[in-house]
Amino acid sequence: MRENKRTDMNNQDTRPAPRARLIPRLLAATLAFAASAFLYVPAQAETTAAAPQNNQPASLPTPVPQVAMPVPGAPVLSARSYVLLDANTGQIIVQKNADEPVPPASITKLMTSYLVFSALKSGNIHMDDMVTISKKAWEMQGSKMFIEVGKQVSVKNLLMGMIVQSGNDAATALAEYVGGNEQSFVSLMNATAKKLGMTKTHYEDPTGWPSDGHVMSARDISTLFNALVKHFPTYYHEFFRQKEFTWNGIKQYNREKLLFRDNWVDGGKTGHTEEAGFCLATSGQQNGMRLIAVVLGTESDDARNNEAEALLNYGFRFYENIPVRQAKQVLATPDVFKGAADQVPVGLDKDLVVLVTKDQAKNLSVSMTINPKLIAPLAVDQPVGKLEVKSGDKLIAERNVVALNAVPEGGFFKRMVDTARLWFK
């Protein structure tokens, strides 16, 4: 009996404890569950251009081409330098000597306007503020608003005098009021030019009065004009489209003659000195497309108007903007592994508008590629794929597709299951 008892005890010692037997069974069950879960996960499409349905991105509506003919060569102008800029994309359509620093004359007042508008928008000054006219402002030569020393003039009227009448006296008075003194204002002009990426610009006064070191390039002027319209659209339309202004009993007409010739032109700034020649920066809109034309160093008032108009007509005739996708529009909801959420909405962080010739527009297509193994954590705006816009085989634009929501890391069990799923993917 004692021997049998010892035998039973020996047999009992060689068997695993109940908890030890449970661990391998649990692991096997987990792996089996993960494998079965993987088998029922639909595969994520990597490239698609289908309409928005489930996880598929939206397709680009087929535009109706306005012109089927190929685009002819750009007009050749006599201006020393010029640029035609598409405002929506920032792309230059036509250019000659775009980065050559040259005297800009009164086109300088675009920057003076930009800084006054900025001060108005921030609340540092107000339209009805009364500015006392200094002796220096009153003594300014060249084009004038005809303000009087010691008198008070509102900021609004000074803006009209500077923009419509190109008054050097008004520009100086505004610079002194906004900057405290003219030199401080000029420092602000140069700092703002640098901030806007205007690499070929240096200012020495707020008016554009001739000075050896006072220069801008055609590209920089188009950049500044675009920023002024985008950052201060209400002020731009209020002042730059005005055709005349009367002050002190003297009516003066806007020197921007295209305002009187083309109803789609909505603003511009002229300039003229002996060194600069006749200059013009102007802008207009057609069918939601804004173009900015800059011509510098022409020989006459008529030449600058005709050449700027030729650039604008060329751009509107043969090019167009196509809106492709809006910022934050959900283009797909791909799967996410090891995350607190199983899927994430993806799209673009900025609106995508492309510039195309009108014959390219008829063949426009959009495709999107998403990383098939997105692993949490994911941050907002983290790139997860690419979106391409093509016309036929020609690549027109490429943008990052980004996560529109953050996806934090999931729990231990979720990470373990998704690790197994990734083995089979």
GROMACS .gro file of C-alpha atoms in nm:
model
  425
    1MET     CA    1   0.000   0.000   0.000
    2ARG     CA    2   0.276   0.239   0.090
    3GLU     CA    3   0.450   0.159  -0.240
    4ASN     CA    4   0.136   0.232  -0.441
    5LYS     CA    5   0.092   0.557  -0.256
    6ARG     CA    6   0.443   0.666  -0.341
    7THR     CA    7   0.380   0.578  -0.704
    8ASP     CA    8   0.066   0.794  -0.708
    9MET     CA    9   0.252   1.082  -0.554
   10ASN     CA   10   0.528   1.055  -0.811
   11ASN     CA   11   0.273   1.056  -1.091
   12GLN     CA   12   0.104   1.362  -0.943
   13ASP     CA   13   0.432   1.555  -0.927
   14THR     CA   14   0.503   1.505  -1.298
   15ARG     CA   15   0.176   1.665  -1.417
   16PRO     CA   16   0.163   2.048  -1.477
   17ALA     CA   17  -0.039   2.264  -1.243
   18PRO     CA   18  -0.381   2.384  -1.375
   19ARG     CA   19  -0.260   2.750  -1.422
   20ALA     CA   20   0.046   2.633  -1.616
   21ARG     CA   21  -0.172   2.427  -1.850
   22LEU     CA   22  -0.401   2.731  -1.913
   23ILE     CA   23  -0.135   2.970  -2.058
   24PRO     CA   24  -0.050   2.779  -2.378
   25ARG     CA   25  -0.419   2.712  -2.439
   26LEU     CA   26  -0.499   3.086  -2.408
   27LEU     CA   27  -0.214   3.181  -2.642
   28ALA     CA   28  -0.327   2.928  -2.900
   29ALA     CA   29  -0.685   3.054  -2.882
   30THR     CA   30  -0.568   3.415  -2.922
   31LEU     CA   31  -0.362   3.335  -3.229
   32ALA     CA   32  -0.648   3.139  -3.378
   33PHE     CA   33  -0.885   3.430  -3.319
   34ALA     CA   34  -0.638   3.676  -3.473
   35ALA     CA   35  -0.591   3.458  -3.778
   36SER     CA   36  -0.966   3.422  -3.827
   37ALA     CA   37  -1.014   3.797  -3.778
   38PHE     CA   38  -0.749   3.865  -4.039
   39LEU     CA   39  -0.919   3.638  -4.291
   40TYR     CA   40  -1.234   3.848  -4.275
   41VAL     CA   41  -1.066   4.192  -4.308
   42PRO     CA   42  -1.126   4.337  -4.657
   43ALA     CA   43  -0.807   4.438  -4.839
   44GLN     CA   44  -0.739   4.813  -4.855
   45ALA     CA   45  -0.715   4.946  -5.209
   46GLU     CA   46  -0.388   5.131  -5.261
   47THR     CA   47  -0.482   5.329  -5.570
   48THR     CA   48  -0.826   5.447  -5.668
   49ALA     CA   49  -1.012   5.727  -5.839
   50ALA     CA   50  -1.366   5.612  -5.770
   51ALA     CA   51  -1.653   5.824  -5.637
   52PRO     CA   52  -1.683   5.874  -5.258
   53GLN     CA   53  -1.829   5.548  -5.130
   54ASN     CA   54  -1.710   5.358  -4.825
   55ASN     CA   55  -1.330   5.383  -4.827
   56GLN     CA   56  -1.291   5.512  -5.181
   57PRO     CA   57  -1.174   5.866  -5.266
   58ALA     CA   58  -1.386   6.105  -5.467
   59SER     CA   59  -1.330   6.125  -5.840
   60LEU     CA   60  -1.264   6.452  -6.020
   61PRO     CA   61  -1.566   6.576  -6.218
   62THR     CA   62  -1.486   6.576  -6.586
   63PRO     CA   63  -1.457   6.945  -6.684
   64VAL     CA   64  -1.599   7.076  -7.006
   65PRO     CA   65  -1.306   7.208  -7.212
   66GLN     CA   66  -1.358   7.563  -7.331
   67VAL     CA   67  -1.089   7.547  -7.598
   68ALA     CA   68  -0.967   7.239  -7.781
   69MET     CA   69  -0.674   7.400  -7.962
   70PRO     CA   70  -0.314   7.381  -7.837
   71VAL     CA   71  -0.182   7.682  -7.649
   72PRO     CA   72   0.012   7.930  -7.866
   73GLY     CA   73   0.329   8.096  -7.749
   74ALA     CA   74   0.305   8.377  -7.495
   75PRO     CA   75   0.308   8.737  -7.616
   76VAL     CA   76   0.653   8.894  -7.647
   77LEU     CA   77   0.655   9.237  -7.485
   78SER     CA   78   0.886   9.537  -7.497
   79ALA     CA   79   0.887   9.582  -7.118
   80ARG     CA   80   1.220   9.544  -6.943
   81SER     CA   81   1.073   9.276  -6.717
   82TYR     CA   82   0.731   9.126  -6.665
   83VAL     CA   83   0.536   8.848  -6.494
   84LEU     CA   84   0.193   8.689  -6.532
   85LEU     CA   85   0.098   8.512  -6.208
   86ASP     CA   86  -0.191   8.277  -6.135
   87ALA     CA   87  -0.304   8.389  -5.789
   88ASN     CA   88  -0.474   8.065  -5.683
   89THR     CA   89  -0.171   7.842  -5.734
   90GLY     CA   90   0.113   8.094  -5.718
   91GLN     CA   91   0.243   7.968  -6.052
   92ILE     CA   92   0.400   8.202  -6.304
   93ILE     CA   93   0.255   8.156  -6.652
   94VAL     CA   94   0.474   8.404  -6.841
   95GLN     CA   95   0.788   8.587  -6.736
   96LYS     CA   96   1.087   8.782  -6.858
   97ASN     CA   97   1.368   8.892  -6.625
   98ALA     CA   98   1.133   8.814  -6.336
   99ASP     CA   99   1.406   8.835  -6.071
  100GLU     CA  100   1.591   9.145  -6.194
  101PRO     CA  101   1.589   9.420  -5.927
  102VAL     CA  102   1.473   9.744  -6.089
  103PRO     CA  103   1.331  10.079  -5.971
  104PRO     CA  104   0.957  10.026  -5.905
  105ALA     CA  105   0.852  10.392  -5.874
  106SER     CA  106   0.504  10.429  -5.717
  107ILE     CA  107   0.434  10.055  -5.727
  108THR     CA  108   0.616  10.082  -5.393
  109LYS     CA  109   0.284  10.204  -5.253
  110LEU     CA  110   0.151   9.848  -5.269
  111MET     CA  111   0.368   9.773  -4.966
  112THR     CA  112   0.268  10.097  -4.796
  113SER     CA  113  -0.096   9.997  -4.851
  114TYR     CA  114  -0.028   9.644  -4.721
  115LEU     CA  115   0.112   9.776  -4.393
  116VAL     CA  116  -0.168  10.030  -4.344
  117PHE     CA  117  -0.425   9.756  -4.409
  118SER     CA  118  -0.245   9.534  -4.159
  119ALA     CA  119  -0.258   9.806  -3.893
  120LEU     CA  120  -0.630   9.855  -3.963
  121LYS     CA  121  -0.704   9.483  -3.942
  122SER     CA  122  -0.519   9.448  -3.612
  123GLY     CA  123  -0.701   9.748  -3.463
  124ASN     CA  124  -0.387   9.954  -3.411
  125ILE     CA  125  -0.539  10.232  -3.622
  126HIS     CA  126  -0.889  10.305  -3.754
  127MET     CA  127  -1.034  10.447  -4.074
  128ASP     CA  128  -1.170  10.756  -3.899
  129ASP     CA  129  -0.846  10.836  -3.713
  130MET     CA  130  -0.739  11.192  -3.791
  131VAL     CA  131  -0.377  11.235  -3.900
  132THR     CA  132  -0.201  11.569  -3.860
  133ILE     CA  133  -0.010  11.648  -4.178
  134SER     CA  134   0.360  11.713  -4.124
  135LYS     CA  135   0.571  11.965  -4.310
  136LYS     CA  136   0.767  11.681  -4.471
  137ALA     CA  137   0.449  11.515  -4.604
  138TRP     CA  138   0.321  11.848  -4.736
  139GLU     CA  139   0.653  11.922  -4.912
  140MET     CA  140   0.665  11.592  -5.105
  141GLN     CA  141   0.714  11.633  -5.478
  142GLY     CA  142   0.576  11.428  -5.766
  143SER     CA  143   0.215  11.308  -5.770
  144LYS     CA  144   0.015  11.465  -5.489
  145MET     CA  145  -0.317  11.449  -5.309
  146PHE     CA  146  -0.273  11.820  -5.218
  147ILE     CA  147  -0.305  11.793  -4.841
  148GLU     CA  148  -0.206  12.097  -4.631
  149VAL     CA  149   0.050  12.118  -4.352
  150GLY     CA  150  -0.098  12.124  -4.002
  151LYS     CA  151  -0.443  12.012  -4.121
  152GLN     CA  152  -0.600  11.684  -4.011
  153VAL     CA  153  -0.703  11.419  -4.265
  154SER     CA  154  -0.865  11.082  -4.194
  155VAL     CA  155  -0.682  10.756  -4.259
  156LYS     CA  156  -0.954  10.662  -4.509
  157ASN     CA  157  -0.907  10.979  -4.713
  158LEU     CA  158  -0.530  10.941  -4.706
  159LEU     CA  159  -0.567  10.587  -4.840
  160MET     CA  160  -0.785  10.718  -5.122
  161GLY     CA  161  -0.530  10.987  -5.197
  162MET     CA  162  -0.241  10.740  -5.200
  163ILE     CA  163  -0.407  10.458  -5.397
  164VAL     CA  164  -0.630  10.647  -5.641
  165GLN     CA  165  -0.424  10.963  -5.686
  166SER     CA  166  -0.083  10.804  -5.611
  167GLY     CA  167  -0.014  11.090  -5.370
  168ASN     CA  168   0.340  11.093  -5.231
  169ASP     CA  169   0.218  11.334  -4.964
  170ALA     CA  170  -0.055  11.091  -4.854
  171ALA     CA  171   0.187  10.795  -4.851
  172THR     CA  172   0.433  10.987  -4.633
  173ALA     CA  173   0.161  11.097  -4.390
  174LEU     CA  174   0.037  10.737  -4.353
  175ALA     CA  175   0.390  10.605  -4.304
  176GLU     CA  176   0.456  10.858  -4.028
  177TYR     CA  177   0.126  10.774  -3.857
  178VAL     CA  178   0.159  10.394  -3.869
  179GLY     CA  179   0.533  10.372  -3.802
  180GLY     CA  180   0.575  10.668  -3.568
  181ASN     CA  181   0.823  10.811  -3.816
  182GLU     CA  182   0.912  10.742  -4.176
  183GLN     CA  183   1.235  10.553  -4.109
  184SER     CA  184   1.070  10.309  -3.868
  185PHE     CA  185   0.802  10.247  -4.127
  186VAL     CA  186   1.065  10.174  -4.395
  187SER     CA  187   1.225   9.919  -4.161
  188LEU     CA  188   0.884   9.756  -4.128
  189MET     CA  189   0.849   9.754  -4.508
  190ASN     CA  190   1.177   9.565  -4.549
  191ALA     CA  191   1.096   9.320  -4.269
  192THR     CA  192   0.758   9.245  -4.426
  193ALA     CA  193   0.914   9.196  -4.769
  194LYS     CA  194   1.149   8.938  -4.620
  195LYS     CA  195   0.861   8.763  -4.443
  196LEU     CA  196   0.667   8.739  -4.771
  197GLY     CA  197   0.968   8.588  -4.951
  198MET     CA  198   1.047   8.896  -5.161
  199THR     CA  199   1.418   8.827  -5.208
  200LYS     CA  200   1.499   9.098  -5.465
  201THR     CA  201   1.338   9.390  -5.287
  202HIS     CA  202   1.483   9.674  -5.080
  203TYR     CA  203   1.292   9.985  -4.975
  204GLU     CA  204   1.429  10.325  -4.879
  205ASP     CA  205   1.104  10.523  -4.859
  206PRO     CA  206   0.725  10.463  -4.864
  207THR     CA  207   0.663  10.638  -5.198
  208GLY     CA  208   0.908  10.498  -5.455
  209TRP     CA  209   1.094  10.826  -5.496
  210PRO     CA  210   1.411  10.761  -5.703
  211SER     CA  211   1.700  10.620  -5.500
  212ASP     CA  212   1.985  10.393  -5.607
  213GLY     CA  213   1.912  10.128  -5.344
  214HIS     CA  214   1.533  10.126  -5.380
  215VAL     CA  215   1.445   9.823  -5.598
  216MET     CA  216   1.190   9.547  -5.654
  217SER     CA  217   1.162   9.263  -5.904
  218ALA     CA  218   0.859   9.174  -6.114
  219ARG     CA  219   0.824   8.844  -5.928
  220ASP     CA  220   0.838   9.018  -5.590
  221ILE     CA  221   0.573   9.268  -5.698
  222SER     CA  222   0.341   8.986  -5.806
  223THR     CA  223   0.402   8.810  -5.472
  224LEU     CA  224   0.317   9.127  -5.280
  225PHE     CA  225   0.008   9.199  -5.490
  226ASN     CA  226  -0.117   8.843  -5.435
  227ALA     CA  227  -0.061   8.868  -5.059
  228LEU     CA  228  -0.242   9.203  -5.043
  229VAL     CA  229  -0.550   9.064  -5.220
  230LYS     CA  230  -0.557   8.742  -5.016
  231HIS     CA  231  -0.487   8.893  -4.675
  232PHE     CA  232  -0.703   9.206  -4.711
  233PRO     CA  233  -0.973   9.135  -4.974
  234THR     CA  234  -1.225   9.381  -4.829
  235TYR     CA  235  -0.979   9.670  -4.819
  236TYR     CA  236  -0.845   9.580  -5.163
  237HIS     CA  237  -1.189   9.598  -5.324
  238GLU     CA  238  -1.285   9.912  -5.131
  239PHE     CA  239  -0.988  10.118  -5.247
  240PHE     CA  240  -0.817   9.972  -5.552
  241ARG     CA  241  -1.123   9.962  -5.777
  242GLN     CA  242  -1.202  10.333  -5.726
  243LYS     CA  243  -1.180  10.526  -6.053
  244GLU     CA  244  -1.165  10.881  -5.913
  245PHE     CA  245  -1.125  11.081  -5.594
  246THR     CA  246  -1.180  11.448  -5.515
  247TRP     CA  247  -0.987  11.625  -5.242
  248ASN     CA  248  -0.946  11.992  -5.169
  249GLY     CA  249  -1.169  12.067  -5.468
  250ILE     CA  250  -0.941  11.879  -5.707
  251LYS     CA  251  -1.078  11.571  -5.885
  252GLN     CA  252  -0.816  11.321  -5.997
  253TYR     CA  253  -0.874  11.000  -6.192
  254ASN     CA  254  -0.707  10.669  -6.119
  255ARG     CA  255  -0.399  10.631  -6.337
  256GLU     CA  256  -0.477  10.258  -6.375
  257LYS     CA  257  -0.647  10.289  -6.714
  258LEU     CA  258  -0.745   9.920  -6.739
  259LEU     CA  259  -1.009   9.987  -6.474
  260PHE     CA  260  -1.187  10.193  -6.739
  261ARG     CA  261  -1.125   9.949  -7.028
  262ASP     CA  262  -1.197   9.602  -6.887
  263ASN     CA  263  -1.482   9.539  -6.644
  264TRP     CA  264  -1.308   9.229  -6.506
  265VAL     CA  265  -1.002   9.430  -6.392
  266ASP     CA  266  -1.058   9.518  -6.026
  267GLY     CA  267  -0.743   9.702  -5.920
  268GLY     CA  268  -0.385   9.796  -5.985
  269LYS     CA  269  -0.103  10.039  -5.917
  270THR     CA  270   0.093  10.243  -6.165
  271GLY     CA  271   0.440  10.391  -6.136
  272HIS     CA  272   0.659  10.621  -6.340
  273THR     CA  273   0.995  10.789  -6.303
  274GLU     CA  274   1.267  10.855  -6.557
  275GLU     CA  275   1.474  10.571  -6.411
  276ALA     CA  276   1.187  10.321  -6.378
  277GLY     CA  277   1.002  10.396  -6.701
  278PHE     CA  278   0.628  10.335  -6.712
  279CYS     CA  279   0.526  10.050  -6.479
  280LEU     CA  280   0.202   9.876  -6.392
  281ALA     CA  281   0.088   9.601  -6.157
  282THR     CA  282  -0.274   9.503  -6.216
  283SER     CA  283  -0.517   9.221  -6.150
  284GLY     CA  284  -0.849   9.083  -6.267
  285GLN     CA  285  -1.083   8.787  -6.229
  286GLN     CA  286  -1.274   8.568  -6.471
  287ASN     CA  287  -1.465   8.250  -6.381
  288GLY     CA  288  -1.307   8.231  -6.037
  289MET     CA  289  -0.953   8.263  -6.172
  290ARG     CA  290  -0.744   8.562  -6.062
  291LEU     CA  291  -0.441   8.670  -6.262
  292ILE     CA  292  -0.183   8.933  -6.169
  293ALA     CA  293   0.020   9.106  -6.441
  294VAL     CA  294   0.332   9.312  -6.372
  295VAL     CA  295   0.513   9.509  -6.644
  296LEU     CA  296   0.817   9.723  -6.564
  297GLY     CA  297   1.020   9.963  -6.771
  298THR     CA  298   0.795  10.031  -7.069
  299GLU     CA  299   0.827  10.346  -7.280
  300SER     CA  300   0.484  10.502  -7.236
  301ASP     CA  301   0.154  10.500  -7.051
  302ASP     CA  302  -0.013  10.329  -7.348
  303ALA     CA  303   0.261  10.066  -7.366
  304ARG     CA  304   0.227   9.960  -7.003
  305ASN     CA  305  -0.152   9.938  -7.033
  306ASN     CA  306  -0.148   9.745  -7.361
  307GLU     CA  307   0.124   9.502  -7.252
  308ALA     CA  308  -0.035   9.427  -6.914
  309GLU     CA  309  -0.370   9.376  -7.087
  310ALA     CA  310  -0.207   9.141  -7.341
  311LEU     CA  311  -0.070   8.927  -7.057
  312LEU     CA  312  -0.406   8.908  -6.881
  313ASN     CA  313  -0.594   8.826  -7.202
  314TYR     CA  314  -0.346   8.550  -7.285
  315GLY     CA  315  -0.383   8.392  -6.942
  316PHE     CA  316  -0.762   8.402  -6.935
  317ARG     CA  317  -0.790   8.282  -7.295
  318PHE     CA  318  -0.573   7.972  -7.270
  319TYR     CA  319  -0.554   7.873  -6.900
  320GLU     CA  320  -0.796   7.783  -6.626
  321ASN     CA  321  -0.809   7.677  -6.262
  322ILE     CA  322  -0.962   7.340  -6.175
  323PRO     CA  323  -1.060   7.283  -5.809
  324VAL     CA  324  -0.952   6.926  -5.731
  325ARG     CA  325  -1.013   6.870  -5.359
  326GLN     CA  326  -1.105   7.083  -5.059
  327ALA     CA  327  -0.899   7.094  -4.742
  328LYS     CA  328  -1.014   6.841  -4.481
  329GLN     CA  329  -1.245   6.665  -4.729
  330VAL     CA  330  -1.255   6.294  -4.638
  331LEU     CA  331  -1.114   6.107  -4.937
  332ALA     CA  332  -1.090   5.760  -4.779
  333THR     CA  333  -1.102   5.580  -4.443
  334PRO     CA  334  -0.820   5.323  -4.452
  335ASP     CA  335  -0.758   5.063  -4.181
  336VAL     CA  336  -0.522   5.138  -3.894
  337PHE     CA  337  -0.332   4.868  -3.706
  338LYS     CA  338  -0.255   4.867  -3.333
  339GLY     CA  339  -0.470   5.175  -3.275
  340ALA     CA  340  -0.753   5.281  -3.046
  341ALA     CA  341  -0.960   5.321  -3.367
  342ASP     CA  342  -0.981   5.068  -3.650
  343GLN     CA  343  -0.986   5.329  -3.929
  344VAL     CA  344  -0.880   5.689  -3.989
  345PRO     CA  345  -1.027   5.953  -4.226
  346VAL     CA  346  -0.765   6.089  -4.465
  347GLY     CA  347  -0.753   6.388  -4.702
  348LEU     CA  348  -0.555   6.703  -4.784
  349ASP     CA  349  -0.444   6.969  -4.537
  350LYS     CA  350  -0.500   7.251  -4.792
  351ASP     CA  351  -0.733   7.315  -5.084
  352LEU     CA  352  -0.590   7.177  -5.407
  353VAL     CA  353  -0.647   7.390  -5.717
  354VAL     CA  354  -0.447   7.321  -6.032
  355LEU     CA  355  -0.352   7.549  -6.318
  356VAL     CA  356  -0.390   7.383  -6.658
  357THR     CA  357  -0.419   7.483  -7.017
  358LYS     CA  358  -0.770   7.444  -7.148
  359ASP     CA  359  -0.672   7.157  -7.376
  360GLN     CA  360  -0.523   6.973  -7.074
  361ALA     CA  361  -0.844   7.010  -6.874
  362LYS     CA  362  -1.036   6.756  -7.083
  363ASN     CA  363  -0.798   6.472  -6.986
  364LEU     CA  364  -0.761   6.547  -6.616
  365SER     CA  365  -0.759   6.252  -6.374
  366VAL     CA  366  -0.690   6.201  -6.004
  367SER     CA  367  -0.539   5.897  -5.832
  368MET     CA  368  -0.453   5.831  -5.470
  369THR     CA  369  -0.215   5.582  -5.309
  370ILE     CA  370  -0.242   5.503  -4.938
  371ASN     CA  371   0.006   5.310  -4.725
  372PRO     CA  372  -0.160   4.968  -4.677
  373LYS     CA  373   0.000   4.920  -4.332
  374LEU     CA  374  -0.085   5.226  -4.125
  375ILE     CA  375   0.027   5.166  -3.767
  376ALA     CA  376  -0.081   5.376  -3.470
  377PRO     CA  377  -0.007   5.617  -3.320
  378LEU     CA  378  -0.097   5.860  -3.601
  379ALA     CA  379  -0.092   6.239  -3.561
  380VAL     CA  380  -0.320   6.491  -3.732
  381ASP     CA  381  -0.170   6.593  -4.070
  382GLN     CA  382   0.075   6.301  -4.065
  383PRO     CA  383   0.140   6.191  -4.428
  384VAL     CA  384  -0.015   5.854  -4.508
  385GLY     CA  385  -0.008   5.853  -4.889
  386LYS     CA  386   0.004   6.054  -5.212
  387LEU     CA  387  -0.252   6.215  -5.442
  388GLU     CA  388  -0.161   6.278  -5.806
  389VAL     CA  389  -0.335   6.490  -6.068
  390LYS     CA  390  -0.252   6.409  -6.430
  391SER     CA  391  -0.355   6.523  -6.774
  392GLY     CA  392  -0.304   6.212  -6.981
  393ASP     CA  393   0.044   6.095  -6.881
  394LYS     CA  394   0.162   6.441  -6.771
  395LEU     CA  395   0.187   6.496  -6.395
  396ILE     CA  396   0.016   6.825  -6.307
  397ALA     CA  397   0.031   6.818  -5.927
  398GLU     CA  398   0.123   6.589  -5.639
  399ARG     CA  399   0.025   6.633  -5.274
  400ASN     CA  400   0.059   6.441  -4.950
  401VAL     CA  401  -0.253   6.266  -4.824
  402VAL     CA  402  -0.266   6.317  -4.446
  403ALA     CA  403  -0.451   6.179  -4.146
  404LEU     CA  404  -0.743   6.409  -4.060
  405ASN     CA  405  -0.781   6.268  -3.707
  406ALA     CA  406  -0.527   6.150  -3.452
  407VAL     CA  407  -0.527   5.778  -3.370
  408PRO     CA  408  -0.360   5.691  -3.037
  409GLU     CA  409  -0.205   5.353  -2.971
  410GLY     CA  410  -0.451   5.079  -2.876
  411GLY     CA  411  -0.446   4.850  -2.574
  412PHE     CA  412  -0.227   4.544  -2.523
  413PHE     CA  413  -0.477   4.292  -2.659
  414LYS     CA  414  -0.550   4.509  -2.970
  415ARG     CA  415  -0.180   4.544  -3.043
  416MET     CA  416  -0.125   4.169  -3.003
  417VAL     CA  417  -0.414   4.083  -3.237
  418ASP     CA  418  -0.302   4.335  -3.500
  419THR     CA  419   0.054   4.207  -3.482
  420ALA     CA  420  -0.081   3.871  -3.593
  421ARG     CA  421  -0.292   4.035  -3.865
  422LEU     CA  422   0.014   4.213  -4.002
  423TRP     CA  423   0.196   3.878  -4.036
  424PHE     CA  424  -0.059   3.775  -4.297
  425LYS     CA  425  -0.103   4.111  -4.475
   0.00000   0.00000   0.00000
